[in-house]
Amino acid sequence: MDAVKIHRLSLLIGILLASPAMAAEFNLNVLDKSMRNSVDLSLLKDPAAVAPGDYFVTLVINSNKISSGQKVRWRKVGDTTQPCISTEVVDKFNLKDEVRQALKETDGCVDFSLHPEITFTFDQANQQLTISVPQAWLTWQSATWTPPSTWSEGIPGFLLDYNLFASTYRPDQGDSSQNINTYGTAGLNAGPWRLRSDYQYSQTQTDGHNDSDGSIARTYLFRPLPSIGARMTLGETDLSSNIFDGFSYTGAALASDDRMLPWELRGYAPQISGVAQTHATVTVSHSGRVIYQTKVSPGPVVIEDLNQSVQGTLDVKVTEEDGRVNTFQVSAASTPFLTREGQIRYKAAAGRARPTLSHHTADETFITNEVSWGWLSNTSLYGGLLIAGDNYRSGAVGIGQNMLWLGAISFDVTRASSQFDDGKEEKGFSYRVNYSKRFDATDSTVSLAAYRFSDRHFHSYANFIDHQYNDNDTQDEKQTISLTASQPVSPLNMNLSVNILRQSWWNEDTSTTANISAGFNFDVGRWKNISLTTTYSTTHYEDSDNDNQIYVSLSLPIGDNNRLGYDMQDNSSTSHRLSWNDFSDPHNTWGISAGMDNGRPDHGTQFSANYDHIASAGEWDLSGNYAVNDYSSLSTSWSGSFTATPQGAAFHRRASGNEPRLMVSTDGIADIPVAGDSDLTNRFGYAVVPMISSYQPTTIEVNMDELPDGVTVSENTIRETWIEGSIGYKALASRAGKNVNVLIRDTAGNVPPLGAVVVHKESETEVGMVSEEGHAWLSGVDSGQTFIVRWEDHTCQITLPEALEKVTQRLLLPCH
């Protein structure tokens, strides 16, 4: 085609696109005679027209994007083409039941003729299909919550979440030691049911001595029940109660799940704060079962990602790399909860208590229940019972009050009667007050303020079981005060946090643990984003000295991705440390440090280094330390997960608890970044995105800027809500191959019209469009593939040659 013809065609198309959105009639005589029969007028006479076929579009409902890259078929209806909306797509609209049931399906497409108020507008330039629906016909939803009818239970599969730790400690004097330990969870999913087993194993070897200990801590089966906002659990688990102290048991439970509620109605998760003096291991346990373990650097430690369902007293152990161990407890008591007026929230459980981590159970069977009733709009009444055999009775009543700008408060009284094996009977009361509040005016947060007092002869069931099986080491609670608060100070760019726990016992000394932290960020001249952190931590026992710790840290940015740091700690001795950390590669970070400690030999001169590698299959950490004339140590860890389903399998980054995970398939194409650049598809084209929040709408996007050469992905956004423990699955239409330039001719030498589309025969994925004189640019294609060329009611078929990689010029392809 000469330049004049090209200019005429360009001018014509430009006039059409610039004209008002109405059918246009135009004279084909402006085109060269040779071109008049090679233009598909159905594609050009109406700017809003769409050629029949399958397209990947973004779906928007009333300005709310619900899908990106959704495959929608356009079909010929009379003189127009209209989108064919399948029942699966309509289910994403979140229509009310009566409206949804009125829409019937015909030939695979939902018929909207009975509701003309529902309209469709297609923006071809942005490939966006906007659906307008009257707001009254939609169920309520927000950016962070959707109705249960939209939640997915995922697909069947097997999962393994694992954490591996290994370390060696070699002192200049004394025995060397090596330690290996692991913990994690194995599980199976089938429909809405989830089977889980928690395991842990530890092996310690010193010169001439070897100790090992391993166990299956618990095995249980559970399933969410979204229709009633509850969770059913069978097997070995822990009592989760807002009233009674937690303990391990074997049995069954049915409980309301606050995570199914909007964020505004959910409770708080406990936060743990402390200070590590070296590269330490922090282990959090509940009733002897490890629920969280991590390796931390010297300095303040804050753990905020514990599961919200954890309740009761948690045991925290900080194991320093030189063998020193610091233990303390954290109260994870529930915050005051309110129930909407006229509604009821409940928990019920039955079974036999497990006094130890073994699978042995107590002789008597217990049954417990608790209920909260929304009596008034701001007032809830609650109570519960716990009965165990003939030996234990406990009942509680309480009231919760929303005091609006003053916060929320609850008060309850519990009475217990305990009959011990020696025939002694003890009865007593326990009183508890809980308070929580966020002060918007000052941006202050009191996450939990709790006070509890128990009579001398009051025993919770957990305490009663301890007396029965471990009487000598059992403490009887007298009084507990807990406070967690935070306060940002904007003028100083500072955040202040306070954690206090005071516990007194009838048969042991009182203990008080307090932690106060303040963090600053400021600029000095050309130094920007300087960080200063100060922490004071103290533990006090009656009739003994306080255990005080002071920590100060100063961090200076050097360049864009490096930081120079100084740390000072004062405990029984004083240490100073200078460090350098490099964050230029987010997947490979490293640091070195040198310091002194006046309480160690040779003034405690120490040198250390650490390296952390984050990969799609997991995270590896390596750290080493050398103290002159004292000791040397080396530790390493690997954490990750493995998920297998009927669709495929993949190793991936570690998942968290029973939160959902999403398996993505990309048609066998490797190295596609599914979420950011941390989760890449493996050699089989599978990736798993972990750490997805249960019952919360989650958007996962393919990183289109980091796709491998020659790879295209038609659908690049996934947005869905999964129930607890789900293995989600999504197949993304992907192609990998060459981009080729072809000429298409039929057996008579004629060419398809301008605007005809070329789609892959098997996947129906569009790979190109015919331009003038049968030219087409096909993207992401491979040797021997077959394609359909489609225009109006006509089709023909082309096939690429074998050994396409050897083709270096334009291909002439016959269209049959």
PDB file of C-alpha atoms in Angstrom, residues 593-797:
ATOM      1  CA  SER A 593      28.846  -5.020  63.683  1.00  0.00           C
ATOM      2  CA  ALA A 594      31.527  -4.629  66.360  1.00  0.00           C
ATOM      3  CA  GLY A 595      31.081  -3.906  70.020  1.00  0.00           C
ATOM      4  CA  MET A 596      32.259  -4.100  73.620  1.00  0.00           C
ATOM      5  CA  ASP A 597      30.710  -5.354  76.870  1.00  0.00           C
ATOM      6  CA  ASN A 598      32.416  -4.483  80.173  1.00  0.00           C
ATOM      7  CA  GLY A 599      30.962  -7.552  81.833  1.00  0.00           C
ATOM      8  CA  ARG A 600      32.730 -10.045  79.545  1.00  0.00           C
ATOM      9  CA  PRO A 601      36.397 -11.096  79.156  1.00  0.00           C
ATOM     10  CA  ASP A 602      38.688  -8.669  77.280  1.00  0.00           C
ATOM     11  CA  HIS A 603      36.080  -5.953  77.746  1.00  0.00           C
ATOM     12  CA  GLY A 604      33.664  -8.083  75.717  1.00  0.00           C
ATOM     13  CA  THR A 605      35.150  -7.244  72.335  1.00  0.00           C
ATOM     14  CA  GLN A 606      32.782  -8.813  69.792  1.00  0.00           C
ATOM     15  CA  PHE A 607      32.388  -9.012  66.034  1.00  0.00           C
ATOM     16  CA  SER A 608      29.255 -10.270  64.304  1.00  0.00           C
ATOM     17  CA  ALA A 609      27.705 -10.565  60.851  1.00  0.00           C
ATOM     18  CA  ASN A 610      24.333 -11.568  59.499  1.00  0.00           C
ATOM     19  CA  TYR A 611      22.827 -12.326  56.101  1.00  0.00           C
ATOM     20  CA  ASP A 612      19.157 -12.738  55.139  1.00  0.00           C
ATOM     21  CA  HIS A 613      17.884 -14.110  51.825  1.00  0.00           C
ATOM     22  CA  ILE A 614      14.217 -13.961  50.814  1.00  0.00           C
ATOM     23  CA  ALA A 615      13.196 -16.227  47.941  1.00  0.00           C
ATOM     24  CA  SER A 616       9.912 -17.451  46.502  1.00  0.00           C
ATOM     25  CA  ALA A 617      10.447 -20.788  48.260  1.00  0.00           C
ATOM     26  CA  GLY A 618      11.171 -19.356  51.715  1.00  0.00           C
ATOM     27  CA  GLU A 619      13.539 -17.277  53.813  1.00  0.00           C
ATOM     28  CA  TRP A 620      17.082 -18.152  54.893  1.00  0.00           C
ATOM     29  CA  ASP A 621      18.953 -16.416  57.696  1.00  0.00           C
ATOM     30  CA  LEU A 622      22.598 -16.848  58.675  1.00  0.00           C
ATOM     31  CA  SER A 623      24.371 -15.088  61.542  1.00  0.00           C
ATOM     32  CA  GLY A 624      27.677 -15.496  63.355  1.00  0.00           C
ATOM     33  CA  ASN A 625      29.376 -13.940  66.344  1.00  0.00           C
ATOM     34  CA  TYR A 626      32.919 -13.968  67.723  1.00  0.00           C
ATOM     35  CA  ALA A 627      33.749 -12.721  71.232  1.00  0.00           C
ATOM     36  CA  VAL A 628      37.493 -12.379  71.888  1.00  0.00           C
ATOM     37  CA  ASN A 629      38.746 -14.947  74.434  1.00  0.00           C
ATOM     38  CA  ASP A 630      35.136 -15.828  75.263  1.00  0.00           C
ATOM     39  CA  TYR A 631      33.105 -17.735  72.659  1.00  0.00           C
ATOM     40  CA  SER A 632      32.074 -18.056  69.028  1.00  0.00           C
ATOM     41  CA  SER A 633      28.633 -18.935  67.697  1.00  0.00           C
ATOM     42  CA  LEU A 634      26.929 -19.593  64.403  1.00  0.00           C
ATOM     43  CA  SER A 635      23.214 -19.961  63.727  1.00  0.00           C
ATOM     44  CA  THR A 636      21.030 -20.430  60.687  1.00  0.00           C
ATOM     45  CA  SER A 637      17.326 -20.799  60.011  1.00  0.00           C
ATOM     46  CA  TRP A 638      15.038 -21.597  57.129  1.00  0.00           C
ATOM     47  CA  SER A 639      11.294 -21.005  57.110  1.00  0.00           C
ATOM     48  CA  GLY A 640       8.851 -21.806  54.355  1.00  0.00           C
ATOM     49  CA  SER A 641       5.784 -23.734  53.296  1.00  0.00           C
ATOM     50  CA  PHE A 642       4.723 -26.367  50.805  1.00  0.00           C
ATOM     51  CA  THR A 643       1.260 -26.558  49.245  1.00  0.00           C
ATOM     52  CA  ALA A 644      -0.008 -29.320  46.943  1.00  0.00           C
ATOM     53  CA  THR A 645      -3.406 -29.492  45.206  1.00  0.00           C
ATOM     54  CA  PRO A 646      -4.907 -31.521  42.337  1.00  0.00           C
ATOM     55  CA  GLN A 647      -3.930 -28.588  40.079  1.00  0.00           C
ATOM     56  CA  GLY A 648      -0.265 -28.436  41.096  1.00  0.00           C
ATOM     57  CA  ALA A 649       2.265 -27.953  43.903  1.00  0.00           C
ATOM     58  CA  ALA A 650       4.831 -25.379  45.000  1.00  0.00           C
ATOM     59  CA  PHE A 651       7.250 -24.493  47.767  1.00  0.00           C
ATOM     60  CA  HIS A 652       6.704 -20.922  48.897  1.00  0.00           C
ATOM     61  CA  ARG A 653       7.228 -18.341  51.606  1.00  0.00           C
ATOM     62  CA  ARG A 654       5.991 -19.302  55.060  1.00  0.00           C
ATOM     63  CA  ALA A 655       2.282 -19.014  55.657  1.00  0.00           C
ATOM     64  CA  SER A 656       0.912 -17.762  58.979  1.00  0.00           C
ATOM     65  CA  GLY A 657      -1.322 -19.938  61.147  1.00  0.00           C
ATOM     66  CA  ASN A 658      -4.577 -20.905  59.484  1.00  0.00           C
ATOM     67  CA  GLU A 659      -4.728 -17.865  57.240  1.00  0.00           C
ATOM     68  CA  PRO A 660      -5.621 -18.541  53.572  1.00  0.00           C
ATOM     69  CA  ARG A 661      -3.088 -18.963  50.792  1.00  0.00           C
ATOM     70  CA  LEU A 662      -3.609 -18.546  47.048  1.00  0.00           C
ATOM     71  CA  MET A 663      -2.186 -20.869  44.403  1.00  0.00           C
ATOM     72  CA  VAL A 664      -1.801 -19.220  41.003  1.00  0.00           C
ATOM     73  CA  SER A 665      -1.271 -21.139  37.745  1.00  0.00           C
ATOM     74  CA  THR A 666       0.209 -19.408  34.702  1.00  0.00           C
ATOM     75  CA  ASP A 667      -0.133 -22.107  32.030  1.00  0.00           C
ATOM     76  CA  GLY A 668       3.241 -23.680  32.838  1.00  0.00           C
ATOM     77  CA  ILE A 669       5.242 -20.469  32.443  1.00  0.00           C
ATOM     78  CA  ALA A 670       7.973 -19.890  35.050  1.00  0.00           C
ATOM     79  CA  ASP A 671       9.288 -16.739  36.756  1.00  0.00           C
ATOM     80  CA  ILE A 672       6.100 -14.691  36.537  1.00  0.00           C
ATOM     81  CA  PRO A 673       5.967 -12.310  39.557  1.00  0.00           C
ATOM     82  CA  VAL A 674       2.510 -12.883  41.019  1.00  0.00           C
ATOM     83  CA  ALA A 675       2.618 -10.516  44.004  1.00  0.00           C
ATOM     84  CA  GLY A 676       5.256  -7.785  43.866  1.00  0.00           C
ATOM     85  CA  ASP A 677       8.567  -9.496  43.206  1.00  0.00           C
ATOM     86  CA  SER A 678       8.624 -11.963  46.125  1.00  0.00           C
ATOM     87  CA  ASP A 679       6.350 -14.718  44.781  1.00  0.00           C
ATOM     88  CA  LEU A 680       7.497 -16.089  41.409  1.00  0.00           C
ATOM     89  CA  THR A 681       5.975 -19.036  39.588  1.00  0.00           C
ATOM     90  CA  ASN A 682       8.147 -22.163  39.678  1.00  0.00           C
ATOM     91  CA  ARG A 683       9.357 -24.203  36.687  1.00  0.00           C
ATOM     92  CA  PHE A 684       5.887 -25.776  36.399  1.00  0.00           C
ATOM     93  CA  GLY A 685       4.097 -22.418  36.339  1.00  0.00           C
ATOM     94  CA  TYR A 686       2.767 -22.409  39.931  1.00  0.00           C
ATOM     95  CA  ALA A 687       3.183 -19.878  42.718  1.00  0.00           C
ATOM     96  CA  VAL A 688       1.558 -19.624  46.140  1.00  0.00           C
ATOM     97  CA  VAL A 689       0.875 -16.290  47.799  1.00  0.00           C
ATOM     98  CA  PRO A 690       0.788 -16.761  51.610  1.00  0.00           C
ATOM     99  CA  MET A 691      -0.416 -14.590  54.474  1.00  0.00           C
ATOM    100  CA  ILE A 692      -3.823 -13.635  53.088  1.00  0.00           C
ATOM    101  CA  SER A 693      -6.299 -12.387  55.706  1.00  0.00           C
ATOM    102  CA  SER A 694      -9.343 -14.553  56.382  1.00  0.00           C
ATOM    103  CA  TYR A 695     -12.744 -13.047  55.517  1.00  0.00           C
ATOM    104  CA  GLN A 696     -11.152  -9.879  54.145  1.00  0.00           C
ATOM    105  CA  PRO A 697     -11.226  -8.892  50.447  1.00  0.00           C
ATOM    106  CA  THR A 698      -7.718  -9.333  49.079  1.00  0.00           C
ATOM    107  CA  THR A 699      -6.285  -8.080  45.800  1.00  0.00           C
ATOM    108  CA  ILE A 700      -3.339  -9.916  44.219  1.00  0.00           C
ATOM    109  CA  GLU A 701      -1.726  -8.342  41.142  1.00  0.00           C
ATOM    110  CA  VAL A 702       0.785  -9.659  38.648  1.00  0.00           C
ATOM    111  CA  ASN A 703       3.798  -7.366  38.388  1.00  0.00           C
ATOM    112  CA  MET A 704       3.475  -6.565  34.694  1.00  0.00           C
ATOM    113  CA  ASP A 705       6.679  -4.488  34.724  1.00  0.00           C
ATOM    114  CA  GLU A 706       8.811  -7.512  35.647  1.00  0.00           C
ATOM    115  CA  LEU A 707       7.453 -10.124  33.209  1.00  0.00           C
ATOM    116  CA  PRO A 708      10.096 -12.268  31.459  1.00  0.00           C
ATOM    117  CA  ASP A 709      10.800 -11.439  27.818  1.00  0.00           C
ATOM    118  CA  GLY A 710       8.206 -12.811  25.419  1.00  0.00           C
ATOM    119  CA  VAL A 711       5.619 -13.471  28.177  1.00  0.00           C
ATOM    120  CA  THR A 712       2.146 -11.932  28.270  1.00  0.00           C
ATOM    121  CA  VAL A 713      -0.570 -12.292  30.927  1.00  0.00           C
ATOM    122  CA  SER A 714      -4.129 -11.436  29.951  1.00  0.00           C
ATOM    123  CA  GLU A 715      -5.620 -11.282  33.459  1.00  0.00           C
ATOM    124  CA  ASN A 716      -3.366  -9.494  35.912  1.00  0.00           C
ATOM    125  CA  THR A 717      -5.545  -8.865  38.990  1.00  0.00           C
ATOM    126  CA  ILE A 718      -7.244 -11.274  41.377  1.00  0.00           C
ATOM    127  CA  ARG A 719      -9.655  -9.983  44.038  1.00  0.00           C
ATOM    128  CA  GLU A 720     -11.526 -12.387  46.258  1.00  0.00           C
ATOM    129  CA  THR A 721     -12.396 -13.170  49.870  1.00  0.00           C
ATOM    130  CA  TRP A 722     -11.411 -16.552  51.336  1.00  0.00           C
ATOM    131  CA  ILE A 723     -12.581 -18.265  54.503  1.00  0.00           C
ATOM    132  CA  GLU A 724     -10.146 -19.394  57.192  1.00  0.00           C
ATOM    133  CA  GLY A 725      -7.636 -22.045  56.186  1.00  0.00           C
ATOM    134  CA  SER A 726      -8.494 -21.932  52.470  1.00  0.00           C
ATOM    135  CA  ILE A 727      -6.239 -22.884  49.601  1.00  0.00           C
ATOM    136  CA  GLY A 728      -7.457 -20.532  46.898  1.00  0.00           C
ATOM    137  CA  TYR A 729      -6.790 -21.259  43.241  1.00  0.00           C
ATOM    138  CA  LYS A 730      -6.721 -19.056  40.164  1.00  0.00           C
ATOM    139  CA  ALA A 731      -5.525 -19.848  36.650  1.00  0.00           C
ATOM    140  CA  LEU A 732      -4.219 -16.821  34.765  1.00  0.00           C
ATOM    141  CA  ALA A 733      -4.212 -16.971  30.988  1.00  0.00           C
ATOM    142  CA  SER A 734      -0.537 -16.575  30.091  1.00  0.00           C
ATOM    143  CA  ARG A 735       1.536 -16.979  26.959  1.00  0.00           C
ATOM    144  CA  ALA A 736       5.236 -17.278  26.320  1.00  0.00           C
ATOM    145  CA  GLY A 737       6.779 -17.295  22.896  1.00  0.00           C
ATOM    146  CA  LYS A 738       7.892 -15.166  19.958  1.00  0.00           C
ATOM    147  CA  ASN A 739       6.337 -12.088  18.439  1.00  0.00           C
ATOM    148  CA  VAL A 740       5.986 -12.695  14.681  1.00  0.00           C
ATOM    149  CA  ASN A 741       4.880 -10.667  11.670  1.00  0.00           C
ATOM    150  CA  VAL A 742       2.634 -12.580   9.241  1.00  0.00           C
ATOM    151  CA  LEU A 743       0.724 -12.138   5.974  1.00  0.00           C
ATOM    152  CA  ILE A 744      -2.626 -13.952   5.846  1.00  0.00           C
ATOM    153  CA  ARG A 745      -4.129 -15.138   2.526  1.00  0.00           C
ATOM    154  CA  ASP A 746      -6.875 -17.605   1.647  1.00  0.00           C
ATOM    155  CA  THR A 747      -6.506 -20.171  -1.162  1.00  0.00           C
ATOM    156  CA  ALA A 748      -7.812 -17.621  -3.713  1.00  0.00           C
ATOM    157  CA  GLY A 749      -5.301 -14.988  -2.629  1.00  0.00           C
ATOM    158  CA  ASN A 750      -7.873 -12.856  -0.788  1.00  0.00           C
ATOM    159  CA  VAL A 751      -7.110 -11.310   2.609  1.00  0.00           C
ATOM    160  CA  PRO A 752      -9.263 -11.069   5.784  1.00  0.00           C
ATOM    161  CA  PRO A 753     -10.817  -7.626   6.283  1.00  0.00           C
ATOM    162  CA  LEU A 754      -9.187  -4.879   8.307  1.00  0.00           C
ATOM    163  CA  GLY A 755     -10.048  -5.408  12.006  1.00  0.00           C
ATOM    164  CA  ALA A 756     -10.441  -9.190  11.913  1.00  0.00           C
ATOM    165  CA  VAL A 757      -9.183 -10.729  15.163  1.00  0.00           C
ATOM    166  CA  VAL A 758      -6.754 -13.632  15.555  1.00  0.00           C
ATOM    167  CA  VAL A 759      -7.377 -15.941  18.553  1.00  0.00           C
ATOM    168  CA  HIS A 760      -5.625 -19.063  19.803  1.00  0.00           C
ATOM    169  CA  LYS A 761      -7.712 -22.097  18.836  1.00  0.00           C
ATOM    170  CA  GLU A 762      -7.543 -23.861  22.205  1.00  0.00           C
ATOM    171  CA  SER A 763      -7.480 -21.050  24.765  1.00  0.00           C
ATOM    172  CA  GLU A 764      -9.588 -18.515  22.798  1.00  0.00           C
ATOM    173  CA  THR A 765      -6.991 -15.907  23.756  1.00  0.00           C
ATOM    174  CA  GLU A 766      -6.646 -12.991  21.338  1.00  0.00           C
ATOM    175  CA  VAL A 767      -3.081 -12.692  20.013  1.00  0.00           C
ATOM    176  CA  GLY A 768      -3.451 -10.078  17.277  1.00  0.00           C
ATOM    177  CA  MET A 769      -5.603  -8.151  14.779  1.00  0.00           C
ATOM    178  CA  VAL A 770      -5.448  -7.981  11.001  1.00  0.00           C
ATOM    179  CA  SER A 771      -4.355  -4.656   9.509  1.00  0.00           C
ATOM    180  CA  GLU A 772      -4.241  -3.578   5.848  1.00  0.00           C
ATOM    181  CA  GLU A 773      -3.564  -6.111   3.103  1.00  0.00           C
ATOM    182  CA  GLY A 774      -3.666  -9.081   5.528  1.00  0.00           C
ATOM    183  CA  HIS A 775      -0.753  -8.001   7.722  1.00  0.00           C
ATOM    184  CA  ALA A 776      -0.928  -9.126  11.390  1.00  0.00           C
ATOM    185  CA  TRP A 777       1.424  -8.924  14.357  1.00  0.00           C
ATOM    186  CA  LEU A 778       1.037 -11.999  16.605  1.00  0.00           C
ATOM    187  CA  SER A 779       2.433 -11.755  20.151  1.00  0.00           C
ATOM    188  CA  GLY A 780       3.478 -14.525  22.516  1.00  0.00           C
ATOM    189  CA  VAL A 781       3.054 -17.413  20.038  1.00  0.00           C
ATOM    190  CA  ASP A 782       4.938 -20.658  19.592  1.00  0.00           C
ATOM    191  CA  SER A 783       5.835 -23.227  16.951  1.00  0.00           C
ATOM    192  CA  GLY A 784       3.016 -25.336  15.493  1.00  0.00           C
ATOM    193  CA  GLN A 785       0.191 -23.416  17.195  1.00  0.00           C
ATOM    194  CA  THR A 786      -3.143 -23.042  15.392  1.00  0.00           C
ATOM    195  CA  PHE A 787      -5.216 -19.842  15.354  1.00  0.00           C
ATOM    196  CA  ILE A 788      -8.690 -18.788  14.239  1.00  0.00           C
ATOM    197  CA  VAL A 789      -9.119 -15.592  12.184  1.00  0.00           C
ATOM    198  CA  ARG A 790     -12.623 -14.230  12.895  1.00  0.00           C
ATOM    199  CA  TRP A 791     -14.705 -11.425  11.355  1.00  0.00           C
ATOM    200  CA  GLU A 792     -18.492 -10.972  11.238  1.00  0.00           C
ATOM    201  CA  ASP A 793     -19.868 -14.499  10.588  1.00  0.00           C
ATOM    202  CA  HIS A 794     -16.713 -15.753   8.874  1.00  0.00           C
ATOM    203  CA  THR A 795     -13.716 -17.684  10.181  1.00  0.00           C
ATOM    204  CA  CYS A 796     -10.662 -19.361   8.781  1.00  0.00           C
ATOM    205  CA  GLN A 797      -7.691 -21.139  10.325  1.00  0.00           C
TER     206      GLN A 797
END
